[in-house]
Amino acid sequence: MEDQEMQLKVRRVTDKFTESMYVLANEPSVALYRLQEHVRRSLPELVQHKTDMQSWEEQSQGAIYSVEYACSAVKSMTNSSMYFKNIDGLLRQAISMKEQIGNSQGRSLRDVSPSPSPLVSAPHSPSTSS
């Protein structure tokens, strides 16, 4: 019996010792040390990812601005079709008026004086020689 009691006592001591070792291995200070190691190893990579993301954000913001600006330019161009039609009408009207003026001036010149013939020369005025 003494042997069984001894085994029981040894078993209790080893169980308590194992429990103590487990508690020590998982003590909060050990956990904090492991957490610190993990942060020290992974932090540079996280910083690099952050700077990459900031750079991509800046580029995408620039692209978004460019697209919005282009969209507003296209919208203003579609809204300006009325003005272009007005300009087209005014240009056609101006061309028509120019042709009318040209035709009326041509008729008035023919009616007022006949065109000189190239074969007939104008009389020369006498020149005075000294």
PDB file of C-alpha atoms in Angstrom:
ATOM      1  CA  MET A   1       0.000   0.000   0.000  1.00  0.00           C
ATOM      2  CA  GLU A   2       2.734   2.264   0.722  1.00  0.00           C
ATOM      3  CA  ASP A   3       3.756   1.862  -2.841  1.00  0.00           C
ATOM      4  CA  GLN A   4       0.389   3.031  -4.089  1.00  0.00           C
ATOM      5  CA  GLU A   5       0.397   5.999  -1.779  1.00  0.00           C
ATOM      6  CA  MET A   6       3.849   6.888  -2.957  1.00  0.00           C
ATOM      7  CA  GLN A   7       2.753   6.672  -6.583  1.00  0.00           C
ATOM      8  CA  LEU A   8      -0.271   8.816  -5.827  1.00  0.00           C
ATOM      9  CA  LYS A   9       1.891  11.428  -4.138  1.00  0.00           C
ATOM     10  CA  VAL A  10       4.379  11.361  -6.993  1.00  0.00           C
ATOM     11  CA  ARG A  11       1.526  11.682  -9.448  1.00  0.00           C
ATOM     12  CA  ARG A  12       0.148  14.708  -7.584  1.00  0.00           C
ATOM     13  CA  VAL A  13       3.564  16.356  -7.462  1.00  0.00           C
ATOM     14  CA  THR A  14       4.183  15.786 -11.154  1.00  0.00           C
ATOM     15  CA  ASP A  15       0.696  17.074 -12.010  1.00  0.00           C
ATOM     16  CA  LYS A  16       1.271  20.200  -9.924  1.00  0.00           C
ATOM     17  CA  PHE A  17       4.712  20.632 -11.476  1.00  0.00           C
ATOM     18  CA  THR A  18       3.265  20.258 -15.010  1.00  0.00           C
ATOM     19  CA  GLU A  19       0.531  22.748 -14.197  1.00  0.00           C
ATOM     20  CA  SER A  20       3.108  25.196 -12.868  1.00  0.00           C
ATOM     21  CA  MET A  21       5.220  24.831 -16.004  1.00  0.00           C
ATOM     22  CA  TYR A  22       2.139  25.347 -18.180  1.00  0.00           C
ATOM     23  CA  VAL A  23       1.214  28.507 -16.270  1.00  0.00           C
ATOM     24  CA  LEU A  24       4.761  29.817 -16.526  1.00  0.00           C
ATOM     25  CA  ALA A  25       4.920  29.068 -20.249  1.00  0.00           C
ATOM     26  CA  ASN A  26       1.652  30.886 -20.836  1.00  0.00           C
ATOM     27  CA  GLU A  27       2.181  33.692 -18.386  1.00  0.00           C
ATOM     28  CA  PRO A  28       1.060  37.122 -19.642  1.00  0.00           C
ATOM     29  CA  SER A  29       4.617  38.488 -19.708  1.00  0.00           C
ATOM     30  CA  VAL A  30       5.651  35.621 -21.989  1.00  0.00           C
ATOM     31  CA  ALA A  31       2.627  36.281 -24.163  1.00  0.00           C
ATOM     32  CA  LEU A  32       3.506  39.960 -24.322  1.00  0.00           C
ATOM     33  CA  TYR A  33       7.079  39.067 -25.286  1.00  0.00           C
ATOM     34  CA  ARG A  34       5.807  36.835 -28.106  1.00  0.00           C
ATOM     35  CA  LEU A  35       3.424  39.559 -29.213  1.00  0.00           C
ATOM     36  CA  GLN A  36       6.293  42.035 -29.229  1.00  0.00           C
ATOM     37  CA  GLU A  37       8.380  39.666 -31.358  1.00  0.00           C
ATOM     38  CA  HIS A  38       5.528  39.256 -33.799  1.00  0.00           C
ATOM     39  CA  VAL A  39       5.006  43.016 -34.082  1.00  0.00           C
ATOM     40  CA  ARG A  40       8.719  43.624 -34.563  1.00  0.00           C
ATOM     41  CA  ARG A  41       8.825  41.096 -37.421  1.00  0.00           C
ATOM     42  CA  SER A  42       5.621  42.129 -39.186  1.00  0.00           C
ATOM     43  CA  LEU A  43       5.671  45.916 -38.691  1.00  0.00           C
ATOM     44  CA  PRO A  44       8.057  46.807 -41.577  1.00  0.00           C
ATOM     45  CA  GLU A  45       5.904  44.867 -44.014  1.00  0.00           C
ATOM     46  CA  LEU A  46       2.763  46.579 -42.714  1.00  0.00           C
ATOM     47  CA  VAL A  47       4.396  49.994 -43.071  1.00  0.00           C
ATOM     48  CA  GLN A  48       5.336  49.176 -46.663  1.00  0.00           C
ATOM     49  CA  HIS A  49       1.755  48.111 -47.406  1.00  0.00           C
ATOM     50  CA  LYS A  50       0.475  51.345 -45.887  1.00  0.00           C
ATOM     51  CA  THR A  51       2.757  53.527 -48.014  1.00  0.00           C
ATOM     52  CA  ASP A  52       1.807  51.528 -51.114  1.00  0.00           C
ATOM     53  CA  MET A  53      -1.877  52.001 -50.350  1.00  0.00           C
ATOM     54  CA  GLN A  54      -1.398  55.748 -49.824  1.00  0.00           C
ATOM     55  CA  SER A  55       0.392  56.015 -53.152  1.00  0.00           C
ATOM     56  CA  TRP A  56      -2.372  54.069 -54.926  1.00  0.00           C
ATOM     57  CA  GLU A  57      -4.974  56.268 -53.253  1.00  0.00           C
ATOM     58  CA  GLU A  58      -3.257  59.414 -54.530  1.00  0.00           C
ATOM     59  CA  GLN A  59      -3.044  57.986 -58.036  1.00  0.00           C
ATOM     60  CA  SER A  60      -6.663  56.899 -58.006  1.00  0.00           C
ATOM     61  CA  GLN A  61      -7.779  60.305 -56.688  1.00  0.00           C
ATOM     62  CA  GLY A  62      -5.921  61.945 -59.574  1.00  0.00           C
ATOM     63  CA  ALA A  63      -7.531  59.575 -62.064  1.00  0.00           C
ATOM     64  CA  ILE A  64     -10.972  60.194 -60.559  1.00  0.00           C
ATOM     65  CA  TYR A  65     -10.454  63.949 -60.846  1.00  0.00           C
ATOM     66  CA  SER A  66      -9.390  63.579 -64.482  1.00  0.00           C
ATOM     67  CA  VAL A  67     -12.421  61.448 -65.319  1.00  0.00           C
ATOM     68  CA  GLU A  68     -14.814  63.843 -63.581  1.00  0.00           C
ATOM     69  CA  TYR A  69     -13.240  66.781 -65.415  1.00  0.00           C
ATOM     70  CA  ALA A  70     -13.538  64.970 -68.753  1.00  0.00           C
ATOM     71  CA  CYS A  71     -17.189  64.105 -68.021  1.00  0.00           C
ATOM     72  CA  SER A  72     -18.002  67.721 -67.215  1.00  0.00           C
ATOM     73  CA  ALA A  73     -16.254  68.822 -70.421  1.00  0.00           C
ATOM     74  CA  VAL A  74     -18.307  66.365 -72.481  1.00  0.00           C
ATOM     75  CA  LYS A  75     -21.514  67.503 -70.785  1.00  0.00           C
ATOM     76  CA  SER A  76     -20.695  71.140 -71.480  1.00  0.00           C
ATOM     77  CA  MET A  77     -19.958  70.246 -75.101  1.00  0.00           C
ATOM     78  CA  THR A  78     -23.353  68.586 -75.503  1.00  0.00           C
ATOM     79  CA  ASN A  79     -24.983  71.615 -73.901  1.00  0.00           C
ATOM     80  CA  SER A  80     -23.159  73.914 -76.325  1.00  0.00           C
ATOM     81  CA  SER A  81     -24.721  72.363 -79.451  1.00  0.00           C
ATOM     82  CA  MET A  82     -27.361  75.105 -79.348  1.00  0.00           C
ATOM     83  CA  TYR A  83     -24.623  77.736 -79.575  1.00  0.00           C
ATOM     84  CA  PHE A  84     -22.939  75.942 -82.469  1.00  0.00           C
ATOM     85  CA  LYS A  85     -26.241  75.797 -84.348  1.00  0.00           C
ATOM     86  CA  ASN A  86     -26.685  79.523 -83.744  1.00  0.00           C
ATOM     87  CA  ILE A  87     -23.147  80.217 -85.011  1.00  0.00           C
ATOM     88  CA  ASP A  88     -23.819  78.053 -88.086  1.00  0.00           C
ATOM     89  CA  GLY A  89     -26.976  80.021 -88.866  1.00  0.00           C
ATOM     90  CA  LEU A  90     -25.205  83.354 -88.423  1.00  0.00           C
ATOM     91  CA  LEU A  91     -22.323  82.245 -90.678  1.00  0.00           C
ATOM     92  CA  ARG A  92     -24.750  81.144 -93.391  1.00  0.00           C
ATOM     93  CA  GLN A  93     -26.577  84.446 -93.085  1.00  0.00           C
ATOM     94  CA  ALA A  94     -23.291  86.386 -93.322  1.00  0.00           C
ATOM     95  CA  ILE A  95     -22.226  84.422 -96.427  1.00  0.00           C
ATOM     96  CA  SER A  96     -25.595  85.066 -98.040  1.00  0.00           C
ATOM     97  CA  MET A  97     -25.362  88.796 -97.286  1.00  0.00           C
ATOM     98  CA  LYS A  98     -21.834  88.942 -98.683  1.00  0.00           C
ATOM     99  CA  GLU A  99     -22.991  87.315-101.905  1.00  0.00           C
ATOM    100  CA  GLN A 100     -25.918  89.728-102.140  1.00  0.00           C
ATOM    101  CA  ILE A 101     -23.621  92.707-101.588  1.00  0.00           C
ATOM    102  CA  GLY A 102     -21.160  91.364-104.141  1.00  0.00           C
ATOM    103  CA  ASN A 103     -23.915  90.830-106.711  1.00  0.00           C
ATOM    104  CA  SER A 104     -25.431  94.292-106.155  1.00  0.00           C
ATOM    105  CA  GLN A 105     -22.020  95.994-106.425  1.00  0.00           C
ATOM    106  CA  GLY A 106     -21.281  94.090-109.612  1.00  0.00           C
ATOM    107  CA  ARG A 107     -24.575  95.211-111.176  1.00  0.00           C
ATOM    108  CA  SER A 108     -24.118  98.831-110.145  1.00  0.00           C
ATOM    109  CA  LEU A 109     -20.626  98.968-111.642  1.00  0.00           C
ATOM    110  CA  ARG A 110     -21.836  97.567-114.964  1.00  0.00           C
ATOM    111  CA  ASP A 111     -24.798  99.939-115.032  1.00  0.00           C
ATOM    112  CA  VAL A 112     -22.776 103.079-114.226  1.00  0.00           C
ATOM    113  CA  SER A 113     -19.830 102.754-116.600  1.00  0.00           C
ATOM    114  CA  PRO A 114     -18.968 100.280-119.267  1.00  0.00           C
ATOM    115  CA  SER A 115     -15.841  98.356-118.627  1.00  0.00           C
ATOM    116  CA  PRO A 116     -12.850  99.733-120.534  1.00  0.00           C
ATOM    117  CA  SER A 117     -11.611  97.627-123.375  1.00  0.00           C
ATOM    118  CA  PRO A 118      -8.051  96.514-123.020  1.00  0.00           C
ATOM    119  CA  LEU A 119      -7.341  97.376-126.682  1.00  0.00           C
ATOM    120  CA  VAL A 120      -8.246 101.035-126.285  1.00  0.00           C
ATOM    121  CA  SER A 121      -5.621 102.975-124.412  1.00  0.00           C
ATOM    122  CA  ALA A 122      -6.325 106.000-122.358  1.00  0.00           C
ATOM    123  CA  PRO A 123      -5.103 109.340-123.756  1.00  0.00           C
ATOM    124  CA  HIS A 124      -1.751 110.531-122.476  1.00  0.00           C
ATOM    125  CA  SER A 125      -1.516 113.906-120.897  1.00  0.00           C
ATOM    126  CA  PRO A 126       1.107 116.166-122.380  1.00  0.00           C
ATOM    127  CA  SER A 127       4.168 116.268-120.321  1.00  0.00           C
ATOM    128  CA  THR A 128       6.178 119.370-119.896  1.00  0.00           C
ATOM    129  CA  SER A 129       9.858 119.091-120.418  1.00  0.00           C
ATOM    130  CA  SER A 130      12.205 121.685-119.266  1.00  0.00           C
TER     131      SER A 130
END
